[in-house]
GROMACS .gro file of C-alpha atoms in nm:
model
  420
    1MET     CA    1   1.872  -0.984   0.113
    2ALA     CA    2   1.709  -1.357   0.136
    3GLU     CA    3   1.310  -1.313   0.189
    4LYS     CA    4   1.166  -1.464   0.521
    5THR     CA    5   0.880  -1.619   0.370
    6LEU     CA    6   1.056  -1.833   0.057
    7ASN     CA    7   0.965  -2.194   0.176
    8PRO     CA    8   0.626  -2.154  -0.029
    9PHE     CA    9   0.456  -2.403   0.266
   10GLU     CA   10   0.531  -2.090   0.502
   11ILE     CA   11   0.372  -1.867   0.149
   12VAL     CA   12   0.007  -2.103   0.216
   13GLN     CA   13   0.025  -2.080   0.484
   14SER     CA   14  -0.007  -1.736   0.516
   15GLN     CA   15  -0.256  -1.680   0.268
   16ILE     CA   16  -0.428  -1.954   0.449
   17LYS     CA   17  -0.477  -1.709   0.782
   18GLU     CA   18  -0.455  -1.393   0.576
   19ALA     CA   19  -0.846  -1.519   0.407
   20CYS     CA   20  -0.948  -1.664   0.711
   21ASP     CA   21  -0.902  -1.351   0.950
   22ALA     CA   22  -1.121  -1.144   0.688
   23LEU     CA   23  -1.400  -1.450   0.643
   24GLY     CA   24  -1.413  -1.409   1.024
   25GLU     CA   25  -1.367  -1.761   1.012
   26THR     CA   26  -1.257  -1.911   1.350
   27GLN     CA   27  -0.895  -2.045   1.493
   28GLU     CA   28  -1.050  -2.411   1.439
   29VAL     CA   29  -1.105  -2.389   1.057
   30TYR     CA   30  -0.740  -2.236   1.046
   31GLU     CA   31  -0.589  -2.533   1.198
   32MET     CA   32  -0.721  -2.783   0.970
   33LEU     CA   33  -0.628  -2.614   0.642
   34LYS     CA   34  -0.249  -2.514   0.747
   35GLN     CA   35  -0.144  -2.856   0.717
   36PRO     CA   36  -0.207  -3.178   0.500
   37LYS     CA   37  -0.455  -3.428   0.619
   38SER     CA   38  -0.149  -3.674   0.476
   39CYS     CA   39   0.151  -3.559   0.357
   40MET     CA   40   0.363  -4.001   0.250
   41GLU     CA   41   0.687  -3.976   0.116
   42VAL     CA   42   0.844  -4.301  -0.048
   43ALA     CA   43   1.184  -4.465  -0.127
   44ILE     CA   44   1.214  -4.570  -0.435
   45PRO     CA   45   1.466  -4.789  -0.599
   46VAL     CA   46   1.516  -4.816  -0.962
   47ARG     CA   47   1.741  -5.024  -1.120
   48MET     CA   48   1.916  -4.734  -1.359
   49ASP     CA   49   2.049  -4.915  -1.732
   50ASN     CA   50   2.470  -4.969  -1.647
   51GLY     CA   51   2.302  -5.163  -1.345
   52GLU     CA   52   2.371  -4.978  -1.068
   53LEU     CA   53   2.058  -4.928  -0.801
   54LYS     CA   54   1.990  -4.544  -0.735
   55ILE     CA   55   1.723  -4.472  -0.418
   56PHE     CA   56   1.496  -4.168  -0.532
   57GLU     CA   57   1.226  -3.959  -0.292
   58GLY     CA   58   0.919  -3.954  -0.330
   59PHE     CA   59   0.581  -3.774  -0.180
   60ARG     CA   60   0.261  -3.762  -0.211
   61SER     CA   61   0.024  -3.549   0.056
   62LEU     CA   62  -0.353  -3.532  -0.015
   63HIS     CA   63  -0.446  -3.150   0.192
   64SER     CA   64  -0.817  -3.155   0.193
   65ASP     CA   65  -1.078  -3.430   0.127
   66ALA     CA   66  -1.331  -3.229   0.270
   67VAL     CA   67  -1.510  -3.177  -0.069
   68GLY     CA   68  -1.423  -3.442  -0.298
   69PRO     CA   69  -1.152  -3.715  -0.377
   70GLY     CA   70  -0.795  -3.549  -0.389
   71LYS     CA   71  -0.640  -3.456  -0.724
   72GLY     CA   72  -0.349  -3.276  -0.871
   73GLY     CA   73  -0.037  -3.341  -1.013
   74ILE     CA   74   0.329  -3.518  -0.999
   75ARG     CA   75   0.617  -3.369  -1.091
   76TYR     CA   76   1.014  -3.452  -1.138
   77HIS     CA   77   1.161  -3.148  -1.066
   78GLN     CA   78   1.549  -3.171  -0.833
   79ASN     CA   79   1.367  -2.908  -0.597
   80VAL     CA   80   1.115  -3.114  -0.526
   81SER     CA   81   1.104  -3.148  -0.128
   82ARG     CA   82   0.841  -3.190   0.097
   83ASP     CA   83   0.726  -2.813   0.179
   84GLU     CA   84   0.696  -2.741  -0.185
   85VAL     CA   85   0.421  -3.076  -0.160
   86LYS     CA   86   0.270  -2.978   0.095
   87ALA     CA   87   0.214  -2.627   0.030
   88LEU     CA   88   0.122  -2.714  -0.356
   89SER     CA   89  -0.131  -2.995  -0.186
   90ALA     CA   90  -0.295  -2.631  -0.035
   91TRP     CA   91  -0.298  -2.502  -0.319
   92MET     CA   92  -0.495  -2.697  -0.540
   93THR     CA   93  -0.784  -2.746  -0.279
   94PHE     CA   94  -0.839  -2.448  -0.267
   95LYS     CA   95  -0.747  -2.409  -0.678
   96CYS     CA   96  -1.108  -2.678  -0.692
   97SER     CA   97  -1.299  -2.495  -0.449
   98VAL     CA   98  -1.263  -2.149  -0.652
   99ALA     CA   99  -1.345  -2.341  -1.007
  100GLY     CA  100  -1.650  -2.516  -0.849
  101ILE     CA  101  -1.496  -2.808  -0.853
  102PRO     CA  102  -1.564  -3.174  -0.679
  103TYR     CA  103  -1.255  -3.174  -0.539
  104GLY     CA  104  -0.987  -3.190  -0.239
  105GLY     CA  105  -0.622  -3.046  -0.250
  106GLY     CA  106  -0.319  -3.370  -0.356
  107LYS     CA  107   0.015  -3.303  -0.461
  108GLY     CA  108   0.236  -3.517  -0.575
  109GLY     CA  109   0.693  -3.553  -0.653
  110ILE     CA  110   1.018  -3.711  -0.764
  111ILE     CA  111   1.324  -3.531  -0.650
  112VAL     CA  112   1.502  -3.613  -0.969
  113ASP     CA  113   1.656  -3.472  -1.260
  114PRO     CA  114   1.478  -3.622  -1.552
  115ARG     CA  115   1.714  -3.494  -1.830
  116GLU     CA  116   2.026  -3.686  -1.711
  117MET     CA  117   1.773  -3.970  -1.677
  118SER     CA  118   1.696  -4.231  -2.049
  119LYS     CA  119   1.323  -4.302  -2.135
  120GLY     CA  120   1.353  -4.634  -1.975
  121GLU     CA  121   1.445  -4.543  -1.619
  122ILE     CA  122   1.250  -4.312  -1.569
  123GLU     CA  123   0.924  -4.516  -1.630
  124ARG     CA  124   1.108  -4.809  -1.444
  125MET     CA  125   1.072  -4.544  -1.193
  126SER     CA  126   0.712  -4.361  -1.269
  127ARG     CA  127   0.564  -4.698  -1.243
  128LYS     CA  128   0.764  -4.815  -0.878
  129PHE     CA  129   0.642  -4.488  -0.769
  130VAL     CA  130   0.298  -4.633  -0.831
  131GLU     CA  131   0.357  -4.935  -0.631
  132LEU     CA  132   0.444  -4.722  -0.331
  133ILE     CA  133   0.169  -4.475  -0.346
  134TYR     CA  134  -0.118  -4.712  -0.396
  135PRO     CA  135  -0.248  -4.692  -0.096
  136VAL     CA  136  -0.324  -4.420  -0.119
  137ILE     CA  137  -0.410  -4.248  -0.452
  138GLY     CA  138  -0.754  -4.427  -0.635
  139GLU     CA  139  -1.036  -4.270  -0.881
  140LYS     CA  140  -1.238  -4.230  -0.570
  141VAL     CA  141  -0.971  -4.124  -0.299
  142ASP     CA  142  -0.673  -3.942  -0.463
  143ILE     CA  143  -0.577  -3.854  -0.830
  144PRO     CA  144  -0.261  -3.697  -0.998
  145ALA     CA  145  -0.197  -3.619  -1.283
  146PRO     CA  146   0.087  -3.464  -1.490
  147ASP     CA  147   0.330  -3.163  -1.378
  148VAL     CA  148   0.663  -3.011  -1.401
  149ASN     CA  149   0.808  -3.287  -1.590
  150THR     CA  150   0.556  -3.547  -1.664
  151THR     CA  151   0.387  -3.582  -1.941
  152PRO     CA  152   0.048  -3.776  -2.118
  153GLU     CA  153   0.282  -4.097  -2.201
  154ILE     CA  154   0.419  -4.120  -1.763
  155MET     CA  155   0.012  -4.110  -1.711
  156GLY     CA  156  -0.032  -4.354  -1.907
  157TRP     CA  157   0.263  -4.577  -1.777
  158MET     CA  158   0.146  -4.497  -1.431
  159VAL     CA  159  -0.237  -4.575  -1.441
  160ASP     CA  160  -0.113  -4.948  -1.662
  161GLU     CA  161   0.053  -5.047  -1.320
  162PHE     CA  162  -0.231  -4.856  -1.118
  163CYS     CA  163  -0.451  -5.133  -1.278
  164LYS     CA  164  -0.270  -5.440  -1.267
  165LEU     CA  165  -0.218  -5.377  -0.867
  166GLU     CA  166  -0.609  -5.314  -0.899
  167GLY     CA  167  -0.710  -5.578  -1.086
  168GLU     CA  168  -0.915  -5.397  -1.271
  169GLN     CA  169  -0.996  -5.138  -1.531
  170ARG     CA  170  -0.960  -4.802  -1.315
  171ILE     CA  171  -0.858  -4.500  -1.545
  172GLY     CA  172  -1.016  -4.268  -1.368
  173VAL     CA  173  -0.723  -4.280  -1.147
  174PHE     CA  174  -0.498  -4.072  -1.305
  175THR     CA  175  -0.557  -3.776  -1.511
  176GLY     CA  176  -0.383  -3.628  -1.851
  177LYS     CA  177  -0.326  -3.941  -1.994
  178PRO     CA  178  -0.278  -4.039  -2.401
  179LEU     CA  179  -0.637  -3.956  -2.552
  180ALA     CA  180  -0.623  -4.323  -2.628
  181ILE     CA  181  -0.648  -4.445  -2.354
  182GLY     CA  182  -0.902  -4.212  -2.155
  183GLY     CA  183  -0.769  -3.884  -2.177
  184SER     CA  184  -0.986  -3.591  -2.238
  185LEU     CA  185  -0.929  -3.371  -2.605
  186ALA     CA  186  -0.834  -3.004  -2.520
  187ARG     CA  187  -0.649  -3.144  -2.184
  188PHE     CA  188  -0.328  -3.085  -2.303
  189GLU     CA  189  -0.369  -2.723  -2.367
  190ALA     CA  190  -0.639  -2.663  -2.112
  191THR     CA  191  -0.353  -2.445  -1.800
  192GLY     CA  192  -0.251  -2.244  -2.124
  193TYR     CA  193  -0.554  -2.150  -2.227
  194GLY     CA  194  -0.731  -2.078  -1.860
  195VAL     CA  195  -0.402  -1.814  -1.825
  196ALA     CA  196  -0.525  -1.687  -2.165
  197LEU     CA  197  -0.875  -1.607  -2.033
  198MET     CA  198  -0.775  -1.483  -1.748
  199MET     CA  199  -0.587  -1.215  -1.914
  200LYS     CA  200  -0.910  -1.136  -2.158
  201GLU     CA  201  -1.116  -1.129  -1.858
  202ALA     CA  202  -0.841  -0.874  -1.644
  203PHE     CA  203  -0.769  -0.598  -1.972
  204ARG     CA  204  -1.197  -0.593  -1.981
  205VAL     CA  205  -1.202  -0.462  -1.638
  206LYS     CA  206  -0.914  -0.283  -1.667
  207ASN     CA  207  -1.054  -0.125  -1.997
  208ILE     CA  208  -0.806  -0.218  -2.143
  209ASP     CA  209  -0.817  -0.332  -2.528
  210MET     CA  210  -0.656  -0.651  -2.588
  211LYS     CA  211  -0.624  -0.658  -2.901
  212GLY     CA  212  -0.255  -0.495  -2.983
  213ALA     CA  213  -0.230  -0.495  -2.590
  214THR     CA  214   0.151  -0.575  -2.512
  215VAL     CA  215   0.195  -0.919  -2.295
  216SER     CA  216   0.490  -1.060  -2.149
  217VAL     CA  217   0.589  -1.460  -2.082
  218GLN     CA  218   0.788  -1.591  -1.808
  219GLY     CA  219   0.871  -2.002  -1.908
  220PHE     CA  220   0.768  -2.137  -2.231
  221GLY     CA  221   0.706  -2.490  -2.081
  222ASN     CA  222   0.357  -2.652  -2.249
  223VAL     CA  223   0.230  -2.407  -1.957
  224GLY     CA  224   0.406  -2.070  -2.093
  225ARG     CA  225   0.316  -2.130  -2.435
  226PHE     CA  226  -0.034  -2.229  -2.482
  227ALA     CA  227  -0.044  -1.872  -2.310
  228ALA     CA  228   0.147  -1.738  -2.543
  229LEU     CA  229  -0.018  -1.851  -2.841
  230TYR     CA  230  -0.389  -1.761  -2.708
  231ALA     CA  231  -0.266  -1.472  -2.648
  232GLN     CA  232  -0.197  -1.392  -2.882
  233GLU     CA  233  -0.439  -1.540  -3.113
  234MET     CA  234  -0.698  -1.338  -2.878
  235GLY     CA  235  -0.555  -1.034  -3.017
  236ALA     CA  236  -0.260  -0.930  -2.759
  237LYS     CA  237   0.123  -0.857  -2.852
  238VAL     CA  238   0.328  -1.088  -2.751
  239ILE     CA  239   0.686  -0.924  -2.707
  240ALA     CA  240   0.907  -1.114  -2.484
  241VAL     CA  241   0.887  -1.422  -2.343
  242SER     CA  242   1.182  -1.623  -2.180
  243ASP     CA  243   1.307  -2.057  -2.001
  244VAL     CA  244   1.560  -2.108  -1.872
  245SER     CA  245   1.807  -2.104  -2.160
  246CYS     CA  246   1.750  -1.626  -2.206
  247ALA     CA  247   1.469  -1.458  -2.331
  248LEU     CA  248   1.335  -1.346  -2.675
  249VAL     CA  249   1.219  -1.017  -2.732
  250ASN     CA  250   1.023  -0.844  -3.004
  251GLU     CA  251   0.809  -0.539  -2.947
  252ASP     CA  252   0.639  -0.591  -3.259
  253GLY     CA  253   0.545  -0.904  -3.164
  254ILE     CA  254   0.687  -1.274  -3.159
  255ASP     CA  255   0.535  -1.532  -3.328
  256ILE     CA  256   0.482  -1.767  -3.136
  257ALA     CA  257   0.309  -2.006  -3.331
  258ALA     CA  258   0.591  -2.029  -3.530
  259LEU     CA  259   0.885  -2.072  -3.194
  260TYR     CA  260   0.600  -2.305  -3.082
  261GLU     CA  261   0.735  -2.507  -3.318
  262TYR     CA  262   1.091  -2.421  -3.356
  263VAL     CA  263   1.165  -2.565  -2.910
  264ASN     CA  264   0.930  -2.873  -3.082
  265ILE     CA  265   1.242  -2.974  -3.279
  266PRO     CA  266   1.396  -3.247  -3.111
  267GLU     CA  267   1.808  -3.104  -3.153
  268ASN     CA  268   1.674  -2.745  -2.998
  269LYS     CA  269   1.583  -2.906  -2.714
  270ASN     CA  270   1.260  -2.761  -2.534
  271MET     CA  271   1.475  -2.426  -2.571
  272ILE     CA  272   1.356  -2.081  -2.714
  273LYS     CA  273   1.774  -2.040  -2.744
  274GLY     CA  274   1.794  -2.001  -3.072
  275PHE     CA  275   1.496  -1.894  -3.235
  276GLU     CA  276   1.611  -1.617  -3.535
  277GLY     CA  277   1.214  -1.425  -3.481
  278ALA     CA  278   1.344  -1.240  -3.191
  279ARG     CA  279   1.659  -1.095  -3.000
  280GLU     CA  280   1.846  -1.233  -2.743
  281TYR     CA  281   1.918  -1.143  -2.392
  282ASP     CA  282   1.957  -1.311  -2.041
  283ARG     CA  283   1.622  -1.514  -1.903
  284ASP     CA  284   1.591  -1.224  -1.636
  285SER     CA  285   1.540  -0.920  -1.881
  286ILE     CA  286   1.198  -1.056  -1.840
  287TYR     CA  287   1.080  -0.928  -1.589
  288ASP     CA  288   1.211  -0.544  -1.684
  289MET     CA  289   1.031  -0.555  -2.019
  290LYS     CA  290   0.753  -0.237  -2.036
  291VAL     CA  291   0.407  -0.485  -2.042
  292ASP     CA  292   0.026  -0.388  -2.028
  293LEU     CA  293   0.067  -0.734  -1.874
  294PHE     CA  294   0.317  -0.977  -1.736
  295ALA     CA  295   0.257  -1.381  -1.727
  296PRO     CA  296   0.480  -1.604  -1.465
  297CYS     CA  297   0.456  -1.954  -1.576
  298ALA     CA  298   0.760  -2.112  -1.463
  299LEU     CA  299   0.807  -2.206  -1.131
  300GLU     CA  300   0.675  -2.104  -0.765
  301ASN     CA  301   0.928  -1.755  -0.598
  302SER     CA  302   0.986  -1.583  -0.888
  303ILE     CA  303   0.833  -1.289  -0.828
  304THR     CA  304   1.084  -1.164  -0.502
  305SER     CA  305   1.031  -0.834  -0.288
  306GLU     CA  306   1.349  -0.760  -0.559
  307THR     CA  307   1.250  -0.885  -0.903
  308VAL     CA  308   0.888  -0.701  -0.833
  309LYS     CA  309   1.110  -0.335  -0.855
  310ARG     CA  310   1.211  -0.394  -1.192
  311LEU     CA  311   0.828  -0.491  -1.335
  312ASP     CA  312   0.700  -0.235  -1.517
  313ALA     CA  313   0.305  -0.389  -1.576
  314LYS     CA  314  -0.022  -0.304  -1.548
  315ILE     CA  315  -0.174  -0.627  -1.448
  316VAL     CA  316   0.045  -0.943  -1.323
  317VAL     CA  317  -0.128  -1.280  -1.388
  318GLU     CA  318   0.001  -1.641  -1.252
  319GLY     CA  319   0.066  -1.833  -1.450
  320ALA     CA  320   0.287  -2.048  -1.216
  321ASN     CA  321   0.171  -2.180  -0.892
  322GLY     CA  322   0.302  -1.972  -0.613
  323PRO     CA  323   0.558  -1.739  -0.789
  324THR     CA  324   0.437  -1.499  -0.641
  325THR     CA  325   0.579  -1.386  -0.221
  326PRO     CA  326   0.413  -1.248  -0.006
  327GLU     CA  327   0.648  -0.965   0.066
  328ALA     CA  328   0.596  -0.969  -0.371
  329ASP     CA  329   0.206  -0.977  -0.342
  330LYS     CA  330   0.199  -0.587  -0.086
  331VAL     CA  331   0.434  -0.449  -0.341
  332LEU     CA  332   0.143  -0.428  -0.634
  333GLN     CA  333  -0.124  -0.395  -0.400
  334GLU     CA  334   0.063  -0.087  -0.322
  335ARG     CA  335   0.136   0.034  -0.729
  336GLU     CA  336  -0.176  -0.074  -0.800
  337ILE     CA  337  -0.126  -0.346  -1.007
  338LEU     CA  338  -0.412  -0.541  -1.046
  339LEU     CA  339  -0.291  -0.992  -0.936
  340VAL     CA  340  -0.533  -1.302  -1.083
  341PRO     CA  341  -0.374  -1.497  -0.847
  342ASP     CA  342  -0.253  -1.922  -0.954
  343ILE     CA  343  -0.554  -2.095  -0.758
  344LEU     CA  344  -0.780  -1.899  -1.017
  345SER     CA  345  -0.593  -1.828  -1.347
  346ASN     CA  346  -0.421  -2.202  -1.357
  347GLY     CA  347  -0.704  -2.387  -1.229
  348GLY     CA  348  -0.726  -2.509  -1.652
  349GLY     CA  349  -0.557  -2.837  -1.583
  350VAL     CA  350  -0.737  -2.878  -1.314
  351MET     CA  351  -1.072  -2.856  -1.371
  352VAL     CA  352  -1.052  -3.041  -1.775
  353SER     CA  353  -0.871  -3.309  -1.552
  354TYR     CA  354  -1.209  -3.246  -1.415
  355PHE     CA  355  -1.418  -3.320  -1.771
  356GLU     CA  356  -1.180  -3.584  -1.774
  357TRP     CA  357  -1.259  -3.831  -1.521
  358VAL     CA  358  -1.627  -3.715  -1.572
  359GLN     CA  359  -1.551  -3.836  -1.897
  360ASN     CA  360  -1.419  -4.172  -1.767
  361LEU     CA  361  -1.693  -4.257  -1.504
  362GLN     CA  362  -1.909  -4.227  -1.796
  363GLY     CA  363  -1.794  -4.425  -2.092
  364TYR     CA  364  -1.889  -4.135  -2.272
  365TYR     CA  365  -1.617  -3.861  -2.436
  366TRP     CA  366  -1.640  -3.423  -2.565
  367SER     CA  367  -1.615  -3.240  -2.832
  368PHE     CA  368  -1.223  -3.025  -2.828
  369GLU     CA  369  -1.470  -2.743  -2.849
  370GLU     CA  370  -1.720  -2.885  -2.608
  371VAL     CA  371  -1.458  -2.864  -2.373
  372GLN     CA  372  -1.258  -2.597  -2.404
  373GLU     CA  373  -1.633  -2.444  -2.448
  374LYS     CA  374  -1.693  -2.606  -2.118
  375GLN     CA  375  -1.373  -2.432  -1.927
  376GLU     CA  376  -1.468  -2.058  -2.045
  377VAL     CA  377  -1.755  -2.043  -1.887
  378LYS     CA  378  -1.674  -2.219  -1.558
  379MET     CA  379  -1.300  -1.998  -1.576
  380VAL     CA  380  -1.492  -1.678  -1.657
  381ASN     CA  381  -1.769  -1.706  -1.426
  382ALA     CA  382  -1.531  -1.771  -1.140
  383PHE     CA  383  -1.321  -1.462  -1.272
  384ASN     CA  384  -1.703  -1.211  -1.200
  385ASP     CA  385  -1.750  -1.355  -0.877
  386ILE     CA  386  -1.371  -1.366  -0.745
  387TYR     CA  387  -1.363  -1.016  -0.865
  388LYS     CA  388  -1.686  -0.867  -0.742
  389LEU     CA  389  -1.652  -0.951  -0.349
  390MET     CA  390  -1.289  -0.783  -0.448
  391GLU     CA  391  -1.407  -0.478  -0.472
  392GLU     CA  392  -1.737  -0.508  -0.196
  393ARG     CA  393  -1.470  -0.648   0.115
  394ASN     CA  394  -1.198  -0.421  -0.025
  395VAL     CA  395  -0.943  -0.710  -0.052
  396THR     CA  396  -0.704  -0.804  -0.323
  397MET     CA  397  -0.810  -1.075  -0.604
  398ARG     CA  398  -0.574  -1.293  -0.424
  399VAL     CA  399  -0.783  -1.284  -0.059
  400ALA     CA  400  -1.116  -1.267  -0.242
  401ALA     CA  401  -1.029  -1.599  -0.432
  402PHE     CA  402  -0.905  -1.767  -0.093
  403MET     CA  403  -1.193  -1.639   0.139
  404MET     CA  404  -1.430  -1.825  -0.126
  405ALA     CA  405  -1.258  -2.111  -0.138
  406ILE     CA  406  -1.217  -2.156   0.208
  407LYS     CA  407  -1.528  -2.061   0.266
  408ARG     CA  408  -1.658  -2.382   0.065
  409VAL     CA  409  -1.432  -2.655   0.205
  410ALA     CA  410  -1.506  -2.496   0.544
  411ASP     CA  411  -1.899  -2.520   0.424
  412ALA     CA  412  -1.825  -2.860   0.381
  413MET     CA  413  -1.592  -2.946   0.698
  414ARG     CA  414  -1.937  -2.788   0.951
  415CYS     CA  415  -2.187  -3.066   0.702
  416LYS     CA  416  -1.981  -3.359   0.834
  417GLY     CA  417  -1.953  -3.232   1.221
  418TRP     CA  418  -1.601  -3.201   1.162
  419VAL     CA  419  -1.525  -2.834   1.264
  420LYS     CA  420  -1.799  -2.629   1.506
   0.00000   0.00000   0.00000
């Protein structure tokens, strides 16, 4: 039977309510946070290569700007929906707040399968989308970034289109850009690196030696690749990874660096299938691996009340946004499996996006090592603060993270007189 709360927007609303109740917050704080401040819907006309005119549906949601301008990615995916974008913008608000970044939450998306489009078609669609959402974005208003199926190259097109409309250079309006036009070193690796850092901290509090600890990673896109790569560099043994093509298993540890090179070969189409360093199974077999830590780094709603029964792990570190349903959350809690929530564990991307924005505004750029050092300090501090609150209030790490984030946003709203 399908779960009642698979809609991501309903999930985030339930998480906000649970955290508000745990904090003893007022109903009006909940009312202000349960809906985005605005959600723009646009119809994007694109002239295809064959001369046909196609209309694509796109969205840009600003959840909150109480703490600062909105911040959040733009995704190109056939399953994008208005509710998904609204939910992701809310998670971004709390992700920024947890990390202590002076941003609110934004998110955007277009309902499209970019695999079915040429590069020129994607560029025309991207530029037109920027033209349509131009009134609601800006360096001090709402700052987009890459997300699922969007890249630094696409951000380059977008920032170019925005600057044309603006009539001046405003490169800080988009982050995740190519280095040549104001991107930050270590931005491409940031989300996956942050997930690996949170793995390291989770192993520490669970008294598990990371050297030799077993890990499985669901999803081998940008986040999963770098989470697996850095986890392996930190000493963990990544014994299973999966993507839409299959699951790969090697109990002695998969050579993640070699797999990374394999998926980047053009004829392999970014898929792990066919890699010779591991056995192939059905992609859902990733749930059946006995490991110390499982990292869901694909799309939302992957750990459900059904799939959670198959998990055999001591720790779950969420690399994707919203990968665990509320029903599955309860099961993990009952089984005393430590869950490091997405608004903390995959916050590395927005953290380094913030660093990129700061560098753009200053016109002064940092080294790769300096960026990663700053990211590690902020993420480890956030982990420790949330873990301490979890123990003090006897709640899950997710609830503790939301409590901390909502308190910071509520304090800002009170200072501005938005709520009592």
